[in-house]
């Protein structure tokens, strides 16, 4: 189901709780909401649709990926300054992002995955993971 985007800064600054199999419907809501906002959205965190769970969705070149409980295992030493927008905020803001990141996460079947991401995909993942930590650009 397409959900409204939360713009309440107090809510967005709260840390998300670990996700479980009981939260699988949130993945569907994230997918539907991303699809409804596809013209100006490349990723979402569950708190952006009102759910304080550690779940994100990231639009990759191939297809959207839902990540339950993503954790950064490592990152490159190199970083760069990015200018990012967010559906929950007006305008854009500058932030630092790592060039390359290694992430562990669980898929919709709660199978564990590990992946290395670079470029724009890595930037999106970092942005959405920050949301889950209550960090707003």
Short mmCIF file of C-alpha atoms in Angstrom, two decimals:
data_model
loop_
_atom_site.label_atom_id
_atom_site.label_comp_id
_atom_site.label_asym_id
_atom_site.label_seq_id
_atom_site.Cartn_x
_atom_site.Cartn_y
_atom_site.Cartn_z
CA UNK A 1 0.00 0.00 0.00
CA UNK A 2 1.27 3.48 -0.86
CA UNK A 3 1.98 5.37 2.36
CA UNK A 4 2.28 9.08 3.08
CA UNK A 5 5.82 10.40 3.54
CA UNK A 6 6.58 11.45 7.13
CA UNK A 7 7.97 14.97 7.43
CA UNK A 8 7.94 15.19 11.26
CA UNK A 9 11.58 15.85 12.20
CA UNK A 10 11.06 14.69 15.81
CA UNK A 11 9.81 11.29 14.57
CA UNK A 12 12.56 11.00 11.94
CA UNK A 13 15.30 11.68 14.50
CA UNK A 14 14.35 8.59 16.53
CA UNK A 15 16.38 5.41 16.05
CA UNK A 16 14.66 2.49 14.37
CA UNK A 17 14.18 -0.89 16.03
CA UNK A 18 15.45 -4.17 14.57
CA UNK A 19 13.09 -5.70 12.01
CA UNK A 20 11.74 -9.26 12.15
CA UNK A 21 9.70 -11.56 9.92
CA UNK A 22 6.60 -9.94 11.45
CA UNK A 23 7.57 -6.77 9.52
CA UNK A 24 7.44 -8.29 6.02
CA UNK A 25 4.41 -6.19 5.05
CA UNK A 26 6.55 -3.06 5.52
CA UNK A 27 8.67 -4.21 2.55
CA UNK A 28 5.56 -4.23 0.35
CA UNK A 29 4.58 -0.77 1.56
CA UNK A 30 8.10 0.52 0.86
CA UNK A 31 8.02 -0.99 -2.64
CA UNK A 32 4.60 0.53 -3.40
CA UNK A 33 5.59 3.93 -2.02
CA UNK A 34 8.89 3.96 -3.93
CA UNK A 35 7.06 3.07 -7.13
CA UNK A 36 4.51 5.86 -6.53
CA UNK A 37 7.36 8.38 -6.09
CA UNK A 38 9.69 6.99 -8.74
CA UNK A 39 10.15 10.31 -10.56
CA UNK A 40 11.90 11.92 -7.58
CA UNK A 41 12.84 9.07 -5.23
CA UNK A 42 15.60 6.43 -5.32
CA UNK A 43 15.30 5.01 -1.82
CA UNK A 44 13.25 4.97 1.35
CA UNK A 45 13.65 3.98 4.97
CA UNK A 46 10.72 2.55 6.93
CA UNK A 47 10.57 5.55 9.26
CA UNK A 48 9.83 7.72 6.23
CA UNK A 49 6.48 5.90 5.98
CA UNK A 50 5.85 5.97 9.73
CA UNK A 51 7.38 2.65 10.80
CA UNK A 52 10.36 2.75 13.19
CA UNK A 53 11.96 -0.46 11.91
CA UNK A 54 15.41 -0.97 10.42
CA UNK A 55 14.24 -1.61 6.85
CA UNK A 56 15.29 0.22 3.71
CA UNK A 57 14.62 -0.01 -0.02
CA UNK A 58 17.15 1.09 -2.62
CA UNK A 59 16.55 1.50 -6.34
CA UNK A 60 19.47 -0.12 -8.18
CA UNK A 61 20.08 -0.19 -11.92
CA UNK A 62 18.45 -3.64 -12.10
CA UNK A 63 15.63 -3.52 -9.56
CA UNK A 64 14.76 -2.24 -6.10
CA UNK A 65 16.38 -4.11 -3.20
CA UNK A 66 14.72 -4.33 0.22
CA UNK A 67 17.21 -4.68 3.06
CA UNK A 68 16.17 -5.78 6.54
CA UNK A 69 18.56 -4.77 9.34
CA UNK A 70 21.38 -3.53 7.06
CA UNK A 71 24.73 -3.08 8.78
CA UNK A 72 27.86 -1.49 7.36
CA UNK A 73 30.73 -3.97 7.72
CA UNK A 74 33.41 -1.79 6.16
CA UNK A 75 33.90 1.27 3.99
CA UNK A 76 36.57 2.85 1.84
CA UNK A 77 38.94 5.40 3.27
CA UNK A 78 37.96 7.74 0.44
CA UNK A 79 34.84 9.87 0.77
CA UNK A 80 33.29 12.72 -1.16
CA UNK A 81 30.87 15.57 -0.58
CA UNK A 82 27.42 14.90 -2.00
CA UNK A 83 24.40 17.15 -2.26
CA UNK A 84 21.28 15.16 -1.44
CA UNK A 85 17.58 15.70 -1.36
CA UNK A 86 15.02 13.76 0.64
CA UNK A 87 11.27 13.27 0.32
CA UNK A 88 10.95 14.07 4.04
CA UNK A 89 12.72 17.44 3.69
CA UNK A 90 12.59 20.52 1.51
CA UNK A 91 15.61 21.38 -0.61
CA UNK A 92 19.01 19.72 -0.66
CA UNK A 93 21.87 19.48 1.83
CA UNK A 94 25.55 18.64 1.64
CA UNK A 95 26.89 15.54 3.35
CA UNK A 96 29.92 13.25 3.23
CA UNK A 97 29.61 9.76 1.74
CA UNK A 98 32.07 6.89 1.39
CA UNK A 99 33.00 5.85 -2.16
CA UNK A 100 32.56 2.15 -1.40
CA UNK A 101 30.74 0.26 1.35
CA UNK A 102 30.29 -3.36 2.37
CA UNK A 103 26.86 -4.18 3.80
CA UNK A 104 25.30 -7.20 5.48
CA UNK A 105 21.52 -7.42 5.40
CA UNK A 106 18.61 -9.85 5.30
CA UNK A 107 16.26 -10.21 2.33
CA UNK A 108 12.48 -10.79 2.44
CA UNK A 109 13.06 -14.48 3.18
CA UNK A 110 15.41 -13.48 6.00
CA UNK A 111 18.38 -14.97 4.22
CA UNK A 112 21.60 -13.15 5.02
CA UNK A 113 23.46 -11.35 2.23
CA UNK A 114 26.72 -9.46 2.00
CA UNK A 115 27.45 -7.03 -0.77
CA UNK A 116 29.88 -4.33 -1.81
CA UNK A 117 28.35 -1.20 -3.29
CA UNK A 118 29.95 1.78 -4.97
CA UNK A 119 28.92 5.05 -6.56
CA UNK A 120 25.35 6.25 -6.47
CA UNK A 121 23.98 2.97 -5.08
CA UNK A 122 26.37 3.22 -2.12
CA UNK A 123 25.27 6.82 -1.60
CA UNK A 124 21.58 5.85 -1.51
CA UNK A 125 22.23 3.01 0.95
CA UNK A 126 24.18 5.32 3.27
CA UNK A 127 21.39 7.92 3.15
CA UNK A 128 18.69 5.38 4.01
CA UNK A 129 20.78 3.69 6.71
CA UNK A 130 21.29 7.12 8.29
CA UNK A 131 17.49 7.50 8.41
CA UNK A 132 17.28 4.27 10.43
CA UNK A 133 19.79 5.73 12.91
CA UNK A 134 17.77 8.94 13.23
CA UNK A 135 20.35 10.91 11.24
CA UNK A 136 18.88 13.45 8.85
CA UNK A 137 20.98 15.15 6.17
#
